[in-house]
Short mmCIF file of C-alpha atoms in Angstrom, two decimals:
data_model
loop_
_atom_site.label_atom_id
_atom_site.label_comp_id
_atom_site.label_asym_id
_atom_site.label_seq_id
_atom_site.Cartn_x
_atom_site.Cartn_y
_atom_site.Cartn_z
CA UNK N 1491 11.12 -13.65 14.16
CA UNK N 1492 12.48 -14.65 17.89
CA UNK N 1493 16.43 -14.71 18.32
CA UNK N 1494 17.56 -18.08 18.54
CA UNK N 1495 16.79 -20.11 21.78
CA UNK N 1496 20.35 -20.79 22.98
CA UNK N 1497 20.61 -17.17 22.94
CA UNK N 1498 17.52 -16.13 24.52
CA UNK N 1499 17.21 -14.55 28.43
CA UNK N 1500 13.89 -15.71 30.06
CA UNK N 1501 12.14 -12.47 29.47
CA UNK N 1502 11.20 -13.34 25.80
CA UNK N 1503 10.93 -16.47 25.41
CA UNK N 1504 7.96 -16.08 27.72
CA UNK N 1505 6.78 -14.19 25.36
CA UNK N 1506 6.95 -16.87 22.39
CA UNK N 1507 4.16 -18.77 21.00
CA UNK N 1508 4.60 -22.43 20.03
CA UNK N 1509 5.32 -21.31 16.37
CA UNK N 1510 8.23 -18.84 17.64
CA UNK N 1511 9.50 -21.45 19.73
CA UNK N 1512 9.86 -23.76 17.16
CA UNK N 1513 11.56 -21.17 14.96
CA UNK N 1514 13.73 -20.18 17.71
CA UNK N 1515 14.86 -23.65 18.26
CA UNK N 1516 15.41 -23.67 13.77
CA UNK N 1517 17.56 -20.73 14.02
CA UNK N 1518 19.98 -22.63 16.91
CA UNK N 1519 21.89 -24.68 14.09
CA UNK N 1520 21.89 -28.12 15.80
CA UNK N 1521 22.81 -26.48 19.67
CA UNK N 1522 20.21 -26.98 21.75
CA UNK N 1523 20.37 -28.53 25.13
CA UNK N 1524 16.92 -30.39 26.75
CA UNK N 1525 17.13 -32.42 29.32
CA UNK N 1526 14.60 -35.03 30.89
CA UNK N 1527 13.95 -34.91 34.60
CA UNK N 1528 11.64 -37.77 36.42
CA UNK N 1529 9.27 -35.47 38.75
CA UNK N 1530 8.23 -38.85 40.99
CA UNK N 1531 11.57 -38.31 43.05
CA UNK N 1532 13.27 -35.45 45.41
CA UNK N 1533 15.13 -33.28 43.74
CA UNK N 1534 18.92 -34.40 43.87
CA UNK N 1535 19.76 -31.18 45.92
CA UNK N 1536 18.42 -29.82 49.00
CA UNK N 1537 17.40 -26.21 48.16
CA UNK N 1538 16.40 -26.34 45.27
CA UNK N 1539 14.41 -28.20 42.27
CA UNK N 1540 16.36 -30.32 39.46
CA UNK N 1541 14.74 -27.77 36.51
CA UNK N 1542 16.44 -25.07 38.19
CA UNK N 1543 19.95 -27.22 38.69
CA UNK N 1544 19.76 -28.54 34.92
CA UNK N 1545 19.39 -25.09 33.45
CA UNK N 1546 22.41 -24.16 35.57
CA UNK N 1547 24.36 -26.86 33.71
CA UNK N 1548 23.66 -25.29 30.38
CA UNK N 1549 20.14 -26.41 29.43
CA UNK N 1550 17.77 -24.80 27.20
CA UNK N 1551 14.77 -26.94 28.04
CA UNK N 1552 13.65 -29.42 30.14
CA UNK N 1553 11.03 -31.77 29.61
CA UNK N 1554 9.16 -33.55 32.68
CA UNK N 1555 8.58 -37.05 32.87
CA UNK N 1556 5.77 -38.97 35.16
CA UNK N 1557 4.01 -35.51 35.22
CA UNK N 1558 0.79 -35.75 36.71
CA UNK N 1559 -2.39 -33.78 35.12
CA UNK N 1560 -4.20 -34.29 38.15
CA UNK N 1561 -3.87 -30.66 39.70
CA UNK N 1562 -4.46 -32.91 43.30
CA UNK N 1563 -1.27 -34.78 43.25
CA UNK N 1564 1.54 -33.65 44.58
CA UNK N 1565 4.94 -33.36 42.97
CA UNK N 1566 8.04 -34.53 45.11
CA UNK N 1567 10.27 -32.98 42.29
CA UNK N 1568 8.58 -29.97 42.89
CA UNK N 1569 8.63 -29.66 46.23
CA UNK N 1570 10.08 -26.19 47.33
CA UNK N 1571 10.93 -24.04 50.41
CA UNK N 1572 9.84 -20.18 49.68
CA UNK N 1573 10.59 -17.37 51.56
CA UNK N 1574 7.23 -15.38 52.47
CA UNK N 1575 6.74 -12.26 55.18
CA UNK N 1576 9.89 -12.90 56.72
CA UNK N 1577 9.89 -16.88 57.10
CA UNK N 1578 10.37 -19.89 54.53
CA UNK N 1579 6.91 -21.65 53.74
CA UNK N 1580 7.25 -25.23 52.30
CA UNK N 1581 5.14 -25.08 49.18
CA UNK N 1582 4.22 -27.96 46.13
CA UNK N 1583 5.00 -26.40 42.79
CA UNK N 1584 2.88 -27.29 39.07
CA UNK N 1585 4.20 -26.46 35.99
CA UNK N 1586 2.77 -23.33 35.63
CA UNK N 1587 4.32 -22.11 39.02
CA UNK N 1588 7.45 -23.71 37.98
CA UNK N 1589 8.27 -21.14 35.67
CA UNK N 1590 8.93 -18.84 38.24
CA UNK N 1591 11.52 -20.76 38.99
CA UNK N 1592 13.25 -21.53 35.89
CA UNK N 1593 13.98 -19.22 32.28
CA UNK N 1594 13.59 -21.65 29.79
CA UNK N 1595 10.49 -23.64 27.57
CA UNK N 1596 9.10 -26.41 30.15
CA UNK N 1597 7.52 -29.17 28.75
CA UNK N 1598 5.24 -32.56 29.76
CA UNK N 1599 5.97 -36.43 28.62
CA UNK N 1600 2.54 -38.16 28.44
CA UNK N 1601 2.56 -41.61 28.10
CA UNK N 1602 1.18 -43.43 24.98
CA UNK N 1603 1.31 -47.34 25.90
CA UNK N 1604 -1.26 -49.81 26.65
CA UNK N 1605 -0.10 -51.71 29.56
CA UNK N 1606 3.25 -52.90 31.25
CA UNK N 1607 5.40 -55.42 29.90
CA UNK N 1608 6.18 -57.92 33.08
CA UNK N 1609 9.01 -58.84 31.70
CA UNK N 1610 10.40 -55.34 31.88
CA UNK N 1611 12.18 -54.22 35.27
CA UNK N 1612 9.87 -51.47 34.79
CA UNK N 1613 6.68 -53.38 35.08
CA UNK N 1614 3.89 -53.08 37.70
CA UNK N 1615 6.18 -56.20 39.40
CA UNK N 1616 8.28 -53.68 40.60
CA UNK N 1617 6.07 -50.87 41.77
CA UNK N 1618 7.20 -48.70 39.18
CA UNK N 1619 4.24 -48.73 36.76
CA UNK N 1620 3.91 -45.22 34.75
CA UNK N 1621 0.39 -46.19 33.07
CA UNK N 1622 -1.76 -44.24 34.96
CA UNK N 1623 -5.01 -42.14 34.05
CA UNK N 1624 -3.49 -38.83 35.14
CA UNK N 1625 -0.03 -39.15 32.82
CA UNK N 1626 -1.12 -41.01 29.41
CA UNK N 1627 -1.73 -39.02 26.29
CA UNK N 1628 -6.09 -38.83 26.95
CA UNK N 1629 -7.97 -36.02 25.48
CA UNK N 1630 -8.70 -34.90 28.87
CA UNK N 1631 -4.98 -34.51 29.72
CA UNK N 1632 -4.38 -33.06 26.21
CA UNK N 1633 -6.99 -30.32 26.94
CA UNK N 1634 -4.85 -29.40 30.19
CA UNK N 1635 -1.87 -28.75 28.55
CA UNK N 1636 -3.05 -25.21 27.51
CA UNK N 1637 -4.39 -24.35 31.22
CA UNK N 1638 -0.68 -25.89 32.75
CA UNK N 1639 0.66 -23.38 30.53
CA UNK N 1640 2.98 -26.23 28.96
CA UNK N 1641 5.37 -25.02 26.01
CA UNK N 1642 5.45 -28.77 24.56
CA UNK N 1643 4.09 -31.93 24.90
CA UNK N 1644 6.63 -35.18 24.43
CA UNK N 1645 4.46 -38.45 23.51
CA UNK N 1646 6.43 -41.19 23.42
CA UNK N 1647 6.60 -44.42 26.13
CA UNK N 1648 8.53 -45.78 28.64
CA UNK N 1649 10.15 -48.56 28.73
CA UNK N 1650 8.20 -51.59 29.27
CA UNK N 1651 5.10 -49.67 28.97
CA UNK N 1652 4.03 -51.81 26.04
CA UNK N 1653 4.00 -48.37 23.69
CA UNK N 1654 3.53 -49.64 20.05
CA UNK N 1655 3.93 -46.12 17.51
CA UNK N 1656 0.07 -46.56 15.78
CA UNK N 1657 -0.71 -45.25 19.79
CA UNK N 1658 1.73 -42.93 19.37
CA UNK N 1659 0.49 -41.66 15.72
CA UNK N 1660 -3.10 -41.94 16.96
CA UNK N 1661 -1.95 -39.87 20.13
CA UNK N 1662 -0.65 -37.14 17.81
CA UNK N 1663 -3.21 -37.05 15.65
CA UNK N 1664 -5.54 -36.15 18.42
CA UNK N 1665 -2.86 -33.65 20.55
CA UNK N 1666 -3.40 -31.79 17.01
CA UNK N 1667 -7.17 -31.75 16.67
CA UNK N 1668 -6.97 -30.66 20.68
CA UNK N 1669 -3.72 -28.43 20.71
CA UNK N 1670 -3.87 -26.60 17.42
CA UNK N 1671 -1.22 -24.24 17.12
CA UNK N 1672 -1.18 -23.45 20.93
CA UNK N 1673 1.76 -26.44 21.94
CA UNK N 1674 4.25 -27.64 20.28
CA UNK N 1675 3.83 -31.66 19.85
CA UNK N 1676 7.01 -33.53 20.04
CA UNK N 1677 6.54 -37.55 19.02
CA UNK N 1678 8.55 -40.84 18.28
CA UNK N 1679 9.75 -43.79 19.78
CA UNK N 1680 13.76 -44.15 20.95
CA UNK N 1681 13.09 -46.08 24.14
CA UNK N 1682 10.81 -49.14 24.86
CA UNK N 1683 12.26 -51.15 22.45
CA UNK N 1684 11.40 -54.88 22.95
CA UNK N 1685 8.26 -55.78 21.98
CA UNK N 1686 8.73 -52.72 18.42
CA UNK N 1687 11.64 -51.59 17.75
CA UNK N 1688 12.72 -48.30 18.35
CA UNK N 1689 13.17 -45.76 15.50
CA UNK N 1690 16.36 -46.48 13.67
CA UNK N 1691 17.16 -49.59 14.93
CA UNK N 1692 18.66 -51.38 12.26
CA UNK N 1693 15.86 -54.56 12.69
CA UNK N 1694 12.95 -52.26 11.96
CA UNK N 1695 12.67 -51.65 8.24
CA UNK N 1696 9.64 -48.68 8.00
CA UNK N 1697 11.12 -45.98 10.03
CA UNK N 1698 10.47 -43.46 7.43
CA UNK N 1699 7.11 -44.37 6.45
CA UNK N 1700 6.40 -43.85 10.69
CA UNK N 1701 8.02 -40.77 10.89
CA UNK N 1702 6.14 -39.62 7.88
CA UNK N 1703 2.63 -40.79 9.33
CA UNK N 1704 4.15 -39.03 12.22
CA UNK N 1705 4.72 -35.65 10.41
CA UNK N 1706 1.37 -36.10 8.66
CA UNK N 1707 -0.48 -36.14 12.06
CA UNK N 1708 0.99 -32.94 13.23
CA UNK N 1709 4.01 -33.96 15.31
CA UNK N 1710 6.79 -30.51 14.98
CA UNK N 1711 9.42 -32.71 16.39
CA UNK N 1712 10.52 -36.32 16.05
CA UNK N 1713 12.02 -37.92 18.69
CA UNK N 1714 15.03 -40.62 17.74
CA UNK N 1715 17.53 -42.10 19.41
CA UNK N 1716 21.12 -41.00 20.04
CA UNK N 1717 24.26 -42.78 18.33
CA UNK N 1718 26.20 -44.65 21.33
CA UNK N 1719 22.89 -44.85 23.71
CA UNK N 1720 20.84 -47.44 22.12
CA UNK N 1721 22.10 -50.78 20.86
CA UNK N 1722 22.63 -50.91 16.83
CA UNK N 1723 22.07 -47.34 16.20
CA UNK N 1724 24.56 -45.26 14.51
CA UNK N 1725 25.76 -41.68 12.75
CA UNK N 1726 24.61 -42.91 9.21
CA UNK N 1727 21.75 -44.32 9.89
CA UNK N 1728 20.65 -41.70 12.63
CA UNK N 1729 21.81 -38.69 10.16
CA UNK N 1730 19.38 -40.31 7.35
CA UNK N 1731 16.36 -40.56 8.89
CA UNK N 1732 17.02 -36.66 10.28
CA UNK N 1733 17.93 -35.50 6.98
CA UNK N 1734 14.36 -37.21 5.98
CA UNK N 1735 12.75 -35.26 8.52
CA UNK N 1736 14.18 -32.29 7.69
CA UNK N 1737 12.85 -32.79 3.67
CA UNK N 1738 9.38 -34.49 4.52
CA UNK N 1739 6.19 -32.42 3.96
CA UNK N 1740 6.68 -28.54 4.28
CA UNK N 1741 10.34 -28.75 5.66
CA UNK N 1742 9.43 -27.51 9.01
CA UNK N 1743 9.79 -30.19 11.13
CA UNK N 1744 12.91 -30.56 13.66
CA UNK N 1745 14.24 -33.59 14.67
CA UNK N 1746 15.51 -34.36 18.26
CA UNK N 1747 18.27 -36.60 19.34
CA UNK N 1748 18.11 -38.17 22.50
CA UNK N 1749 20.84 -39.62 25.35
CA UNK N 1750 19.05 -42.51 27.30
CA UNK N 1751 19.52 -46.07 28.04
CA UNK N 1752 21.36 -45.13 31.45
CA UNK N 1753 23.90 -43.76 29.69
CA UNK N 1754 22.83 -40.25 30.48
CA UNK N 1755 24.43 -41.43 33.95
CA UNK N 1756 27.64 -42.26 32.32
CA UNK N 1757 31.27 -40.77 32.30
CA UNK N 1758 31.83 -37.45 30.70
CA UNK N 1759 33.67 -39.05 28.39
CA UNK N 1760 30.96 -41.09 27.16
CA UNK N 1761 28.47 -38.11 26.78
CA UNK N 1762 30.72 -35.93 24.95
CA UNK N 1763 31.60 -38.93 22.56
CA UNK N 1764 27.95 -39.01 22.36
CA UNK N 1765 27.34 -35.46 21.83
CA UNK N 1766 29.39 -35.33 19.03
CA UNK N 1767 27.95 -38.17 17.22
CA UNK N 1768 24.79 -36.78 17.50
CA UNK N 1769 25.67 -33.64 16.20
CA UNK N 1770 27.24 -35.02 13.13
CA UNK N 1771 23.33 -36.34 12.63
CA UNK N 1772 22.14 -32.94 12.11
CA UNK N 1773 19.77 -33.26 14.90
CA UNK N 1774 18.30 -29.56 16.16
CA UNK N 1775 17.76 -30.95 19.70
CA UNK N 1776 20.15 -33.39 22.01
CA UNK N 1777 18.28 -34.68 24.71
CA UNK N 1778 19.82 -36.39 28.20
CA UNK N 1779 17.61 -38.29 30.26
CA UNK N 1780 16.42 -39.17 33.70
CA UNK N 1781 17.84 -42.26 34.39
CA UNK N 1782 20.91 -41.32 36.73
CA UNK N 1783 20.33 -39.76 40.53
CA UNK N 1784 17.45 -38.41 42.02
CA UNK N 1785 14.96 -38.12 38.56
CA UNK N 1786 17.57 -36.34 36.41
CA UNK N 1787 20.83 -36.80 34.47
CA UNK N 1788 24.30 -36.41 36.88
CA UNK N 1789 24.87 -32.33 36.20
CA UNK N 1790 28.32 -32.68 35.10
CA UNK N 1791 26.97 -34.64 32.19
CA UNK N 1792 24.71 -32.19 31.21
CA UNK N 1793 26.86 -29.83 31.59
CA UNK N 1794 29.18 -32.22 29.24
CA UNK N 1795 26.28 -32.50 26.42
CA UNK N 1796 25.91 -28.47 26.88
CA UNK N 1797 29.93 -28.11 26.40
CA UNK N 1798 30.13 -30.08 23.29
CA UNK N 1799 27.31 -29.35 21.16
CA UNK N 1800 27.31 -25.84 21.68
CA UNK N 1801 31.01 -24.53 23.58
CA UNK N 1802 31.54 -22.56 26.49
CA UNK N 1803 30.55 -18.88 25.02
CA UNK N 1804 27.05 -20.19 24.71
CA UNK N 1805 26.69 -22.41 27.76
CA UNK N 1806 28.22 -20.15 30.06
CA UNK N 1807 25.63 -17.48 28.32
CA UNK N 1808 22.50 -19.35 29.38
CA UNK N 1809 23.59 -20.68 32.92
CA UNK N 1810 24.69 -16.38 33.28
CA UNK N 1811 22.30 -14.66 31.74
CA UNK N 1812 19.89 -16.35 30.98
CA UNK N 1813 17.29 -15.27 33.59
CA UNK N 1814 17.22 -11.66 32.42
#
């Protein structure tokens, strides 16, 4: 069995299959760190790629969001200046390169919506549309996962993407006819929450019977909401609808927790109020998302989240070591 994630250097868990990952991530108690960077913007820093400046904040993953699977588009996020026979080159990064970069699990959010909603700010009105053939959940995407060398696959929807969860059940059904065994599949629903509600929110009454179709269709993560983030959601009900993940089926699956809603781009304050409410749900992930500067979370908020789920011991550890 892999030591825990938190505690990990770069060296092995390169070596970990999605199984051992997911066990790895078990073994953490509740302490790891992922956070969510937006790849359709510069990096926030000149010098270097937001992947590389979360993990120095004390992350343990990080997910990327508007990810293209075309291998022909460019990536502004990963957009980096490399020093070859004796002069920089300006090169664009994929995933798989990416990891020379970074030390920890990398993983892709594929959309699972229908359409925008044009009464979201995120709508096609506003140039912003994320519904596009080379970032939705499609088999043909699915089957690239494995050559992109991704660790995990997030299927969930943006907001005002129109993502209803029977797409996002269907979409995890087929990631585990396609994947197998060879990615971890993370799946739920704690943003886009107009036209269905989000997971947990206290107007939708079947959250358990979704997260159980959810569980049934392969899905080794759910994906909820974070106390304080999203409108109506709280420790008690949060903390029962983990503790029913945790029981469902085989008791296998993890549940992840995640900081969005713009509030990822809050005080420090705020996060580590949040952070601590989420841990009291006995989440095994805390997520922080995107929606601050530049495509990623501000770093001293991640470096919050990092601080109070899991103490300075352990986040100093991984922003230290952790590229051994």
């Amino acid at each position: 069995m892999p030591r825990r994630l938190i505690s990990s250097t770069r060296s092995e868990i390169r070596t970990m299959t999605a199984k051992q990952l997911k066990d790895s991530i078990r073994a953490c108690e509740g302490r790891v760190i992922l956070s969510q960077n937006y790849v359709g913007h510069s990096p926030l820093l000149e010098g270097t790629t937001n992947a590389e400046l979360a993990e120095s904040m004390g992350a343990d993953m990080v997910f990327f969001n508007g990810y293209p699977m075309d291998e022909t588009i460019e990536i502004p996020a990963f957009q980096v200046d490399v020093y070859k026979d004796g002069q920089y080159v300006h090169e664009s990064y994929r995933l798989k390169e990416m990891k020379t970069l970074t030390k920890g699990p990398l993983g892709v959010y594929l959309e699972c919506g229908v359409g925008d909603d044009p009464s979201a700010s995120t709508s096609t009105q506003a140039g912003t549309s994320l519904i596009r053939r080379e970032r939705v959940a499609s088999d043909e995407n699915l089957k690239k996962l494995i050559d992109e060398d991704v660790d995990f696959v997030v299927l969930a929807g943006n907001p005002g993407t129109g993502t209803s969860m029977e797409t996002i059940i269907d979409a995890t059904k087929r990631a585990k006819a396609i994947l197998g065994d060879q990615v971890m599949i993370w799946a739920g629903k704690w943003e886009d929450g107009v036209k269905e509600k989000v997971l947990g929110d206290p107007l939708r009454k079947d959250s358990k019977e979704v997260i159980a179709k959810l569980i049934d269709a392969g899905a080794d993560v759910i994906c909820l909401p974070m106390p304080g983030s999203r409108t109506g959601v709280t420790v008690e009900s949060m903390r029962e609808l983990v503790t029913f993940v945790h029981e469902y089926g085989d008791k296998s699956t993890l549940a992840m927790s995640f900081l969005d809603g713009s509030v990822e781009g809050s005080d420090e304050g705020t996060v580590r109020l949040c952070g601590l409410m989420s841990k009291q749900t006995g989440a095994d992930i805390h997520a922080i998302g995107d929606a601050s500067c530049s495509g990623m979370s501000t770093p001293e908020d991640i470096y919050q989240l990092a601080m109070t789920i899991k103490g300075r011991r352990l986040t100093w550890l991984k922003t230290a070591a952790g590229f051994r």
